[in-house]
XYZ file of C-alpha atoms in Angstrom:
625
model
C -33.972 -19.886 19.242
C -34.756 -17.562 16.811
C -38.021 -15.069 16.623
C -39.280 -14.670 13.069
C -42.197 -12.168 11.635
C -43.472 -15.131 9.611
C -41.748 -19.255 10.154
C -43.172 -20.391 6.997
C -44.976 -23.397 6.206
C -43.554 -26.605 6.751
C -44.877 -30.413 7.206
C -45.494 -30.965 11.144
C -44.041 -34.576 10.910
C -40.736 -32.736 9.649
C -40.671 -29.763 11.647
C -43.049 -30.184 14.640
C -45.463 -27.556 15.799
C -47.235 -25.744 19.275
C -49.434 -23.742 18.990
C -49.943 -21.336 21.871
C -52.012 -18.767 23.383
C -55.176 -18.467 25.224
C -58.616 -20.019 24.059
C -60.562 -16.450 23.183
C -57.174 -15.790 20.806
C -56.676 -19.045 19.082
C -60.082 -18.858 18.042
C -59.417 -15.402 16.218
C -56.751 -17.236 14.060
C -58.218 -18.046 10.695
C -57.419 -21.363 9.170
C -55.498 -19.905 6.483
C -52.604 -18.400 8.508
C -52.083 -22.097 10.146
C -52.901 -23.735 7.255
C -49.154 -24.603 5.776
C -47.740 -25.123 9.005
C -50.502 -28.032 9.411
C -51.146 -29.841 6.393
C -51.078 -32.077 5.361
C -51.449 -33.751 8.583
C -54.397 -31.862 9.817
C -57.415 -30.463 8.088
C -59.593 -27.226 9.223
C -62.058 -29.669 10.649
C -60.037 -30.577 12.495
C -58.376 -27.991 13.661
C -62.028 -26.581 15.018
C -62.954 -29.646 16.687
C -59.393 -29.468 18.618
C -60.108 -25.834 19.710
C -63.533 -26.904 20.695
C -61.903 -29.266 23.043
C -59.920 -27.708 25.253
C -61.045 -26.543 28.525
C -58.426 -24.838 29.986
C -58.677 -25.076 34.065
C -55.658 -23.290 34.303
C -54.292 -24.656 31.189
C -54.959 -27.286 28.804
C -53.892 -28.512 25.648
C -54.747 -31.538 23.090
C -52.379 -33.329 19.681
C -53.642 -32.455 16.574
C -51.739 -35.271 15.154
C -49.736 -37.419 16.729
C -46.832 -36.158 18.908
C -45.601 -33.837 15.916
C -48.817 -31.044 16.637
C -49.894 -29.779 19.512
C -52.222 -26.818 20.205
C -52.182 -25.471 24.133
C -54.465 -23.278 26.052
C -53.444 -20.313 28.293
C -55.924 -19.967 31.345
C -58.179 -17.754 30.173
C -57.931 -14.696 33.274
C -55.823 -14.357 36.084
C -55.620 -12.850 39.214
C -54.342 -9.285 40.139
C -51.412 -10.080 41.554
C -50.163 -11.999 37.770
C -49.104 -11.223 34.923
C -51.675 -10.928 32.333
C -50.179 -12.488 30.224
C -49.368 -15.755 32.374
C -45.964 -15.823 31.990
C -45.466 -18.635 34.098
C -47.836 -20.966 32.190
C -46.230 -19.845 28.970
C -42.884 -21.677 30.262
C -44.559 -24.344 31.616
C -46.404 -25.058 28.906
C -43.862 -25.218 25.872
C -41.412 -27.364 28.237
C -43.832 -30.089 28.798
C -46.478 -29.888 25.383
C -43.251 -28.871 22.506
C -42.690 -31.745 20.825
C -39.319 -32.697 20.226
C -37.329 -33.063 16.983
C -34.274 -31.435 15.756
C -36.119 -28.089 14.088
C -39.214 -27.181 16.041
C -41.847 -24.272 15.546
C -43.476 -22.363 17.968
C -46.457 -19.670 17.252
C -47.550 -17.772 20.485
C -50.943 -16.326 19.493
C -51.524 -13.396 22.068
C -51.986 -9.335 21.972
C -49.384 -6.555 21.417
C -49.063 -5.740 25.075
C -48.045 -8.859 26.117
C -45.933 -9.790 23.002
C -42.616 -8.783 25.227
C -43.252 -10.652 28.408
C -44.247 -13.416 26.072
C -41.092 -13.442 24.334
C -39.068 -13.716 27.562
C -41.201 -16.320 29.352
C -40.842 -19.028 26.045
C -36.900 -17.553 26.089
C -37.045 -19.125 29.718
C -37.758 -22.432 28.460
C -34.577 -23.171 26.468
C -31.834 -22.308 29.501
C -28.473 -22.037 27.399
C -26.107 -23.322 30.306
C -25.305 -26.940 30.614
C -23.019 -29.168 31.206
C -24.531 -32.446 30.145
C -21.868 -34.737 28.291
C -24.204 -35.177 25.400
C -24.438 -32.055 24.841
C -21.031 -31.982 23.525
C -21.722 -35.140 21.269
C -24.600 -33.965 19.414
C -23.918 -33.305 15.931
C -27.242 -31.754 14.640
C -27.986 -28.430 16.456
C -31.357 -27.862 17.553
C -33.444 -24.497 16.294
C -36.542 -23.565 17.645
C -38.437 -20.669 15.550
C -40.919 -18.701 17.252
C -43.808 -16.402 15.461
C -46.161 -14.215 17.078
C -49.218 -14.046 15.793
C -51.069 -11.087 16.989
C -55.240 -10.397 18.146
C -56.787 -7.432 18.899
C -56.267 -3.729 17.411
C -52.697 -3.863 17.356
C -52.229 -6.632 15.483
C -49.575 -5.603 12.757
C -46.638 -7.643 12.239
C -43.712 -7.995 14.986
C -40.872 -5.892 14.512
C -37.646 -8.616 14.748
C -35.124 -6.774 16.076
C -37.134 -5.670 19.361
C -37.235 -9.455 20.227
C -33.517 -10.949 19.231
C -31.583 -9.643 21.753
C -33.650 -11.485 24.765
C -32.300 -14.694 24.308
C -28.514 -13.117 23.976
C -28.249 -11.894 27.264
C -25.181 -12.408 29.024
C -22.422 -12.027 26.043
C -19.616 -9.995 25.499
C -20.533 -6.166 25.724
C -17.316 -5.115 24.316
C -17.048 -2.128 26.238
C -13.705 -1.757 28.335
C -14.623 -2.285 32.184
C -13.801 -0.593 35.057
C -12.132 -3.276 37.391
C -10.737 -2.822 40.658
C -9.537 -6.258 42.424
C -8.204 -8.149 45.311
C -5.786 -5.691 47.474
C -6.968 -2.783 45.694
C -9.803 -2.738 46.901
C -9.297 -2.715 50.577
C -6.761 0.114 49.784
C -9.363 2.140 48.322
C -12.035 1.475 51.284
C -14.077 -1.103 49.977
C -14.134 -3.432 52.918
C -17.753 -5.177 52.016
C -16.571 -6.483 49.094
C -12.870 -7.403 50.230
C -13.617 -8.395 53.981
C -16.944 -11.086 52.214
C -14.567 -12.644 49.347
C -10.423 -12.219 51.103
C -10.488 -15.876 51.516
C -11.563 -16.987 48.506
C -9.423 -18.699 45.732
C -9.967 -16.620 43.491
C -10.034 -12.314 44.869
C -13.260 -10.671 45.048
C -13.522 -7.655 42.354
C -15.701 -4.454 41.772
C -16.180 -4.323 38.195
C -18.239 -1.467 36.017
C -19.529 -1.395 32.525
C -20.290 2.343 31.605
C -22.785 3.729 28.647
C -22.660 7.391 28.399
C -24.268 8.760 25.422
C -24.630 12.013 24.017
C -27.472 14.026 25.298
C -28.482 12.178 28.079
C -30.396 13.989 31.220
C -29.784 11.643 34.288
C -27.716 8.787 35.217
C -28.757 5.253 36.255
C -26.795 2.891 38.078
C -27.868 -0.862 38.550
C -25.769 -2.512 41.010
C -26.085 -6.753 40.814
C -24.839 -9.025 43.895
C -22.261 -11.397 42.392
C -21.579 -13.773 45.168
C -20.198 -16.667 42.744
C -20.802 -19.046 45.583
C -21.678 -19.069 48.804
C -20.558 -21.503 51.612
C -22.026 -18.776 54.507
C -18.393 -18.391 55.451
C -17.418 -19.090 59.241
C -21.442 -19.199 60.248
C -21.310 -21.976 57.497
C -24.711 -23.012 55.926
C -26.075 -26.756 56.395
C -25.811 -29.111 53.820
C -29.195 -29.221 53.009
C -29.213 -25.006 52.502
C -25.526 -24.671 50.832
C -26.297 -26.730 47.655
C -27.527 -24.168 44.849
C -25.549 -21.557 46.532
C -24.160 -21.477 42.695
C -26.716 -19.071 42.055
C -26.233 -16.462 44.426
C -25.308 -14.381 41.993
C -28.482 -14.032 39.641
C -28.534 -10.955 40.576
C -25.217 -9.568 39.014
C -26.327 -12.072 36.039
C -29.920 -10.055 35.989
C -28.309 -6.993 35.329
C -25.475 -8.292 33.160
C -28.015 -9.682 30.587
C -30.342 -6.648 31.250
C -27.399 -3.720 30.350
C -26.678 -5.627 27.350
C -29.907 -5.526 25.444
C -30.797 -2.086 27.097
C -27.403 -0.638 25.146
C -28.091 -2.900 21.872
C -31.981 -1.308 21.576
C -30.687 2.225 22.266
C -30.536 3.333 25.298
C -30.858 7.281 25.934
C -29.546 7.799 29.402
C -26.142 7.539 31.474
C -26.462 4.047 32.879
C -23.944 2.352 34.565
C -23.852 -1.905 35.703
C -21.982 -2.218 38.544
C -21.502 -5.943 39.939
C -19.738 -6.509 42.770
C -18.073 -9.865 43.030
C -17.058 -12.036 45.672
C -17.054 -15.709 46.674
C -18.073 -16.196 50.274
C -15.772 -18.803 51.375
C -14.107 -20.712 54.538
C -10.103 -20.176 55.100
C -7.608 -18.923 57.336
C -8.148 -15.363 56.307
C -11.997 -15.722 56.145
C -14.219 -12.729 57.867
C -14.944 -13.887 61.770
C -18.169 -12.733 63.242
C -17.201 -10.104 65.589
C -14.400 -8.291 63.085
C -15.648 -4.614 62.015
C -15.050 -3.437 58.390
C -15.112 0.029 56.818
C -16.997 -0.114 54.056
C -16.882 2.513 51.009
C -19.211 4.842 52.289
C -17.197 5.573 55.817
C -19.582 3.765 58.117
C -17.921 0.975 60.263
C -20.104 -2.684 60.666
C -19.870 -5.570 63.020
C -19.613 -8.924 61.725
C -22.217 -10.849 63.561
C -23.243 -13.125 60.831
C -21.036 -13.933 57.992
C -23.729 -15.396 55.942
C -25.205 -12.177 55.671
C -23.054 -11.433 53.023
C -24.805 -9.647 50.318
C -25.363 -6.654 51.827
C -21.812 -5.914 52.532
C -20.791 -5.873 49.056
C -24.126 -4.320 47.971
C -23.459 -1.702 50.406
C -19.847 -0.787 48.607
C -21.922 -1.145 45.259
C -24.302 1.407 45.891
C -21.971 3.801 48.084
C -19.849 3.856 44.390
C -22.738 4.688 42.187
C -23.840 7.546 44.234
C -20.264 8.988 45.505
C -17.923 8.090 41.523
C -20.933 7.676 39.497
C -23.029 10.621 40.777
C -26.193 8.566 39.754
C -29.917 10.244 39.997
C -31.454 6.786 40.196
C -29.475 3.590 42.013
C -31.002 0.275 41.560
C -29.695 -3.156 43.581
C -31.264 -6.647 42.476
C -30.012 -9.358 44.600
C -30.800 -13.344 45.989
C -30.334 -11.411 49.301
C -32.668 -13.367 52.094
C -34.447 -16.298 52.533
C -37.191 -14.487 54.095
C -37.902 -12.751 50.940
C -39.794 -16.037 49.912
C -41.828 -15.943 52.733
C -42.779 -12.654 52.268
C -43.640 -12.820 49.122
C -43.614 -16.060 47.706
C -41.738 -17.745 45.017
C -42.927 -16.351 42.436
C -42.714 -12.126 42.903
C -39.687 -10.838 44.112
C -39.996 -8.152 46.471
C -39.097 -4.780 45.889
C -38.210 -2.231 48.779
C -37.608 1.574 47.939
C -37.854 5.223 49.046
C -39.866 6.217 46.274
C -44.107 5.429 46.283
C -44.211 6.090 42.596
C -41.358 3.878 41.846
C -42.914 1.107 43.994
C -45.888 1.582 42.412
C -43.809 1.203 38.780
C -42.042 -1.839 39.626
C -45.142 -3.696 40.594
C -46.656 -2.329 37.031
C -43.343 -3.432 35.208
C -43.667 -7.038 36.711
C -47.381 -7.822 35.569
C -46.450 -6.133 32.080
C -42.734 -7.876 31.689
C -43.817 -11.362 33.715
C -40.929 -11.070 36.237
C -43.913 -10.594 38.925
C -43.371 -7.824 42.161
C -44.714 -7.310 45.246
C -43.844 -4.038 47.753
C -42.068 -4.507 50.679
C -42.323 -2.698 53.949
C -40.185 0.628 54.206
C -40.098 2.021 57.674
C -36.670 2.772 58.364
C -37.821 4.682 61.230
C -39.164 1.278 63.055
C -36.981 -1.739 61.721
C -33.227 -0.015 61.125
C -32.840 -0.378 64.985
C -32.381 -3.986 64.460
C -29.051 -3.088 63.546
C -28.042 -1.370 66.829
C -24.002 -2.037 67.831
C -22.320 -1.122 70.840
C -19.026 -0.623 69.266
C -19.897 0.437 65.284
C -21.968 2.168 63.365
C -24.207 -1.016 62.833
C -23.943 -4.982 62.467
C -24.613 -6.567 59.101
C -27.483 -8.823 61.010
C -30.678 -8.521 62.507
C -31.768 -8.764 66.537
C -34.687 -10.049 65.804
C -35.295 -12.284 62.512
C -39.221 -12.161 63.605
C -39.476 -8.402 62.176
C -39.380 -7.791 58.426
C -36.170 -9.243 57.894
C -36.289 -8.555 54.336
C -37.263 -4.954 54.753
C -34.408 -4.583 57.369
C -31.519 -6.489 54.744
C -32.614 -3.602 52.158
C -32.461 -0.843 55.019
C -29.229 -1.856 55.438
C -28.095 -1.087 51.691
C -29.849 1.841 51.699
C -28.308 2.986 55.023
C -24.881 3.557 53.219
C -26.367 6.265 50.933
C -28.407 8.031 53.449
C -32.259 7.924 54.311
C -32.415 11.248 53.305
C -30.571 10.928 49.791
C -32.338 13.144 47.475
C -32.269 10.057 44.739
C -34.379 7.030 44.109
C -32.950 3.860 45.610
C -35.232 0.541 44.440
C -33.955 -2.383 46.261
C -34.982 -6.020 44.484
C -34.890 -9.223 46.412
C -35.387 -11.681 43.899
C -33.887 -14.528 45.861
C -36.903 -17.138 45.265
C -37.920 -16.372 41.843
C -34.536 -16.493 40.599
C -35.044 -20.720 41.508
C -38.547 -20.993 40.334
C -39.010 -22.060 36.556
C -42.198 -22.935 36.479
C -46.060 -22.926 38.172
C -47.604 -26.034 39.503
C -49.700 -28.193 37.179
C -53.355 -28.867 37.470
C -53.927 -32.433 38.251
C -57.522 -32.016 37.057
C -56.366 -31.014 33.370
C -52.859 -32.583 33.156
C -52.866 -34.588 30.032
C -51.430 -39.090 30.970
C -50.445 -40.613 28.218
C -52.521 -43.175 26.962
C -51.504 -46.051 24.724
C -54.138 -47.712 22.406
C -54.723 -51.572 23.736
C -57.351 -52.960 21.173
C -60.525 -52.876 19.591
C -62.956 -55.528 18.548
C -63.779 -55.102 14.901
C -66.976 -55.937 14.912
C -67.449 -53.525 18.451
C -67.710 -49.808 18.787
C -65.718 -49.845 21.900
C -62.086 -49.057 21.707
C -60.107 -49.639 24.917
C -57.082 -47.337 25.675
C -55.007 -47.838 28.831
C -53.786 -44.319 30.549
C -50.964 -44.114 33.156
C -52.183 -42.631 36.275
C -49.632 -42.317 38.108
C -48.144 -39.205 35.953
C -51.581 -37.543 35.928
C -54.942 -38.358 38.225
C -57.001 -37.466 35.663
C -57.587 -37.966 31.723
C -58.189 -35.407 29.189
C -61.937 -34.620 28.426
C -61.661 -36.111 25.038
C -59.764 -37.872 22.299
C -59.504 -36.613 18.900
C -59.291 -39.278 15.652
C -59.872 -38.758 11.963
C -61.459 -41.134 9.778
C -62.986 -40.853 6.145
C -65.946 -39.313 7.255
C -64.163 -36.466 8.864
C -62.992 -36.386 12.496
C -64.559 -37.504 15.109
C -64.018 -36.296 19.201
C -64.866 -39.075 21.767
C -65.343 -38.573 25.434
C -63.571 -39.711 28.068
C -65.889 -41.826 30.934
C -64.983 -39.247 33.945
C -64.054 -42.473 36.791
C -62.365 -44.821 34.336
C -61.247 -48.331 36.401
C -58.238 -47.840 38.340
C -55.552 -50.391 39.273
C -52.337 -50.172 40.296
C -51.938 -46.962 38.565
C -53.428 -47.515 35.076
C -56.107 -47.076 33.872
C -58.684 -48.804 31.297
C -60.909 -45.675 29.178
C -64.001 -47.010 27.220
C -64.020 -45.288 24.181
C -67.332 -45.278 21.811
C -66.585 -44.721 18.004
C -69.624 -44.546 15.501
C -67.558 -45.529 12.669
C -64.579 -47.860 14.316
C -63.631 -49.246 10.754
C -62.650 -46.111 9.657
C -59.842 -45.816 12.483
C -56.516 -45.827 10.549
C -54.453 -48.999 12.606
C -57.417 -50.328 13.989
C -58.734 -53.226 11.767
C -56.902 -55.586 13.806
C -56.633 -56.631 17.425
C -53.859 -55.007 19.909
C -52.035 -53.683 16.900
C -51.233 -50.389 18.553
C -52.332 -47.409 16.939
C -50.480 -45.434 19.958
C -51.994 -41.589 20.880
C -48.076 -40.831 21.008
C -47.116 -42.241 18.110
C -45.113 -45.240 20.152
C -47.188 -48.086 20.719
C -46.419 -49.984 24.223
C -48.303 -52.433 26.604
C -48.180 -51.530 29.926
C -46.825 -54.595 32.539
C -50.176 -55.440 34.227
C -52.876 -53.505 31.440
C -54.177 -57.287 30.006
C -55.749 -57.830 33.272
C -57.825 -54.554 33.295
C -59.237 -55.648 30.648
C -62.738 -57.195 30.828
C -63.284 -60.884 31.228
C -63.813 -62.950 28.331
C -67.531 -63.106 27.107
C -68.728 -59.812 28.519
C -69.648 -57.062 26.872
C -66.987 -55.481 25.080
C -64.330 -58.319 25.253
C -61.210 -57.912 23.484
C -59.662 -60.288 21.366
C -56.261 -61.334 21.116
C -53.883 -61.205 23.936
C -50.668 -60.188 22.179
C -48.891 -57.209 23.196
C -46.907 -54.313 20.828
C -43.069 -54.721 21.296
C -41.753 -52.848 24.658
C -40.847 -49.036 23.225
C -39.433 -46.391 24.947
C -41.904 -44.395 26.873
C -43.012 -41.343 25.135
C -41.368 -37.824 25.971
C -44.360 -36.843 28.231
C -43.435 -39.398 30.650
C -40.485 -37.440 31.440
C -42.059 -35.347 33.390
C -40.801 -36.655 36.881
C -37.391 -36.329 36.326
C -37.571 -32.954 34.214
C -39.569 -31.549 37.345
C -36.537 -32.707 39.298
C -34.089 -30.828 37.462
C -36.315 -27.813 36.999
C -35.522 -26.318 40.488
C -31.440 -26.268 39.126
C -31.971 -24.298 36.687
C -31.426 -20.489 35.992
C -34.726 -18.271 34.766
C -33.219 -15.107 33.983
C -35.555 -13.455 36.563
C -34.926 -9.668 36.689
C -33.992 -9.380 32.801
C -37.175 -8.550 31.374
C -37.692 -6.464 34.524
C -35.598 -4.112 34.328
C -36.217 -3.905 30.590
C -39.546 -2.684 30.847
C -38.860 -0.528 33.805
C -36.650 1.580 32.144
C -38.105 1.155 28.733
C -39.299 5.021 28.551
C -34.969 5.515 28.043
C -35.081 2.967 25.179
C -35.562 3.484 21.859
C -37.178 0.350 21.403
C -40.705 1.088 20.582
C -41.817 -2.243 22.380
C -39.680 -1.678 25.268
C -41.565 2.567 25.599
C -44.705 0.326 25.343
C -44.175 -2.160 28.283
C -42.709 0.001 30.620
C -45.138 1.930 33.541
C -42.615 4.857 33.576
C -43.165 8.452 31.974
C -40.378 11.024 30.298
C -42.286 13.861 31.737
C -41.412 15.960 34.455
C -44.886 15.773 36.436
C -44.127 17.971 39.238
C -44.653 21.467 39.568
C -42.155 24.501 38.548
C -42.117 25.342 42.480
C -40.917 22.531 43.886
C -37.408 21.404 44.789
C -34.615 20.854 42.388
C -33.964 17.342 43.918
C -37.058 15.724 42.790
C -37.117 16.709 39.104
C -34.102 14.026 38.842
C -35.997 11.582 41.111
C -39.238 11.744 39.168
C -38.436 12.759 35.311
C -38.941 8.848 34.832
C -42.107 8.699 36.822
């Protein structure tokens, strides 16, 4: 994937096209700067009467020839809680209305504030990671080149270099890490991280990747959960709840990919990435609930659940950053509860922290980046009691899983640095977004694929046959050229249903002039592949009514087009990883970048905005704020 001030002009049927962004926008876009990435395949009347088409409801979008063009609308407003620039939809979109083809083109027409959480939400759509077998077989390697094409009053060109590193996240940092492993580590008190991961294969490990520039004022720690897997250990998970355990450590990954473009744009401040890895496993040496560790911070913890896991090592993690790295600001991001999803829902992850201004900042961050946020409650005062042990300091689990149990898994974390730590602590729980990929589609806008049946010659009526069973309902209209321009028909709102298809009565004024349709069932296909459903001849009407058909013969059997794909791509969605908590912690810190895009996303100030009189322990907490 590669982001580009300006992709060039190329013929759609050799390097196919999406166009992208929402209605009001891709109407500002004069013909000329999409003319050579469209012709000779589509003209500018064309182009208008596409745009005048779509009716997005959220989204819609409609082929401006063939299956090589597509334009796509993003809904046009969304609600508070979202990012404005509909992040979500953005992904959605380019997985299901790209065409394919071995060098592709994307141009995402939006404004400058939402050029970065743009960037990262059609990054999201290519996942690098598989392990597909023909993967390894394919010869050709696939390129997809992105332009941004910019409305509104900042609408100068797109500086490349903020926008490469997103989609190299995760590579070697080459800086020498700080690593302390297996034995070591319960030597040295860390008994979160050893006690969770002493049965394991494989040892658990504390590892720390350290930028210290010159000049810089505070120091920021972000400390990622890196439970590689994650059976639940003696209280063992079900096998219903333990497959996709894989991912339990998106949060370590999160801040892995985040530290890595945060150094390569210039970052200004100490920050430090410490991950603390582990793999939560069953053997004879395997945590039992009722042992009691010493973690790193001197606190002792019953083991009453050893599925509750994440907070042990975070708990090391954190007690490090604030005791060796004397950090100012101490950030965790973990998949640390299933409540989390309840409480907030797939899509934001939930943020929990003893700071109102940095609440307040993460929840900007999210709508501006696209990796939405929602508060938590903090009330250590009422929920930390949950904790209560009659023979340690505290258990790692809840009393009572009906109160906040989400709040209570952060209080836990932060419980190893002190309420009263002078610092800000942010606790993210991004254990549902880090699964979700992608928002729901609209039934009422979802584009079925519809296959050309026939047309009588001598008739205005053209039939077309639309699977229903991928999508309830059809597009409002189709779009055709002919020699006296293009013409946009309407789709009948009820067309006749049977066993799934579905027969649309089109009404052409100049039918002759349809390129492939001077002869019966010869298939001019809205996909480019022409195909005959099993069962479509008998939708059609009977012999001697009006708008008979002739000719029963159907187009050879193809394969179906990429759009019917859907079902099993929506399958394999929920397996794979978004990145969630990348772009987030990009923009929150963007004010210590020296990425002009990155000082422009994020909610955070440089300025000290507290007065000369009060305490030396919040000018750290709140220079960012």
């Amino acid at each position: 994937m590669e982001f580009q001030a300006s992709a060039g002009d190329a013929d759609p049927q050799s390097r196919p096209l999406l166009l992208l962004g929402q209605l009001h926008h891709l109407h500002r876009v004069p013909w000329s700067h999409v003319r050579g990435k469209l012709q000779p395949r589509v003209t500018e009347e064309l182009w208008q009467a596409a745009l005048s088409t779509l009716n997005p409801n959220p989204t819609d979008s409609c082929p401006l020839y063939l299956n090589y063009a597509t334009v796509a609308a993003l809904p046009c407003r969304v609600s508070r809680h979202n990012s404005p620039s509909a992040t979500h939809f953005i992904t959605r979109l380019v997985r299901t209305c790209l065409p394919p083809g071995v060098h592709r083109c994307i141009v995402m027409v939006c404004e400058q504030p939402e050029v970065f959480a743009s960037a990262c939400a059609l990054a999201r759509a290519f996942p690098l990671f598989t392990h597909r077998s023909g993967a390894s077989r394919r010869l050709e390697k696939k390129t997809v080149t992105v332009e941004f094409f910019l409305v509104g009053q900042d609408n100068g060109p797109v500086e490349v270099s903020t926008l490469q590193e997103i989609n190299k996240v995760g590579k070697e940092l080459g800086i020498v890490p700080t690593i302390i492993r297996d034995e070591e580590l319960k030597t040295r008190g860390f008994g979160g991280i050893y006690g969770v991961g002493k049965a394991a294969l494989h040892p658990p490990a504390l590892a720390v990747l350290s930028h210290t520039p010159d000049g810089a004022t505070q120091t920021i720690a972000w400390v990622g959960k890196g439970i590689v897997y994650d059976t639940g250990g003696l209280s063992i998970k079900g096998k219903t709840t333990m497959p996709g355990m894989k991912r339990d450590c998106g949060g370590a990954a999160a801040v892995l990919g985040a530290f890595r473009a945060a150094i390569k744009q210039g970052f200004k401040d100490n920050l430090h990435a410490v991950f603390c890895l582990a793999e939560n496993s069953v053997g004879p040496n395997a945590t039992r609930p009722d042992d009691i560790h010493l973690l790193y911070s001197g606190k002792t913890v019953e083991i009453n659940n050893t599925d509750a896991e994440g907070r042990l090592v975070l708990a090391d993690g954190v007690s490090y950053a604030c005791k060796d790295l004397g950090a100012d600001i101490i950030l965790d991001m973990a998949t640390l509860t299933g409540a989390q999803g309840i409480a907030t829902g797939k899509y934001h992850a939930a943020v929990l922290t003893n700071s109102a201004e940095w609440e307040a900042a993460c929840v900007k961050a999210g709508r501006k980046c696209g990796d939405l946020v929602h508060p938590l409650v903090y009330c250590p005062e009422l929920h930390f009691s949950e904790f209560t042990s009659a023979v340690a300091d505290m258990k790692n689990s809840v009393a009572d899983r009906d109160n906040s149990p989400s709040s209570c898994a952060g209080l836990f974390i932060a419980s190893h640095i002190g309420f009263d730590w002078p610092g800000v602590w942010v606790h993210l729980d991004i254990a549902a977004p880090v699964h979700a990929v992608s928002v729901p589609s609209s039934p009422a806008r979802a584009a079925p694929t519809l296959w050309l049946w026939s047309c009588q010659p001598s008739s205005s009526e053209i039939f077309y046959v639309c699977d229903l069973a991928s999508s309830p309902l059809a597009p409002s209209g189709l779009i055709l050229p002919g020699n006296r321009g293009c013409c946009v028909l309407p789709f009948p709102s009820q067309p006749v249903l049977c066993g799934g298809l579905g027969v649309l009565c089109l009404t052409h004024p100049h039918p002759e002039e349809l390129p492939g349709l001077g002869q019966s069932t010869q298939g001019l296909a809205y996909h480019g592949r022409p195909l005959a459903p099993a069962g479509a001849r008998d939708l059609l009407p009977e012999k001697g009514t009006v708008g008979h058909v002739q000719g029963s013969q159907k187009a050879p059997p193809m394969p179906q087009p990429h759009t019917q794909s859907l079902c099993p791509a929506l399958c394999l969605q929920g397996e794979r990883a978004t990145g969630f908590g990348v772009a987030l912690l990009l923009a929150l810190f963007g004010r210590a970048s020296e990425d002009h895009l990155l000082n422009l996303v994020s909610p955070l100030g440089c300025e000290v905005d507290v007065e000369e009189g009060d305490m030396g322990r919040d000018s750290k907490r709140r220079r960012l704020v």
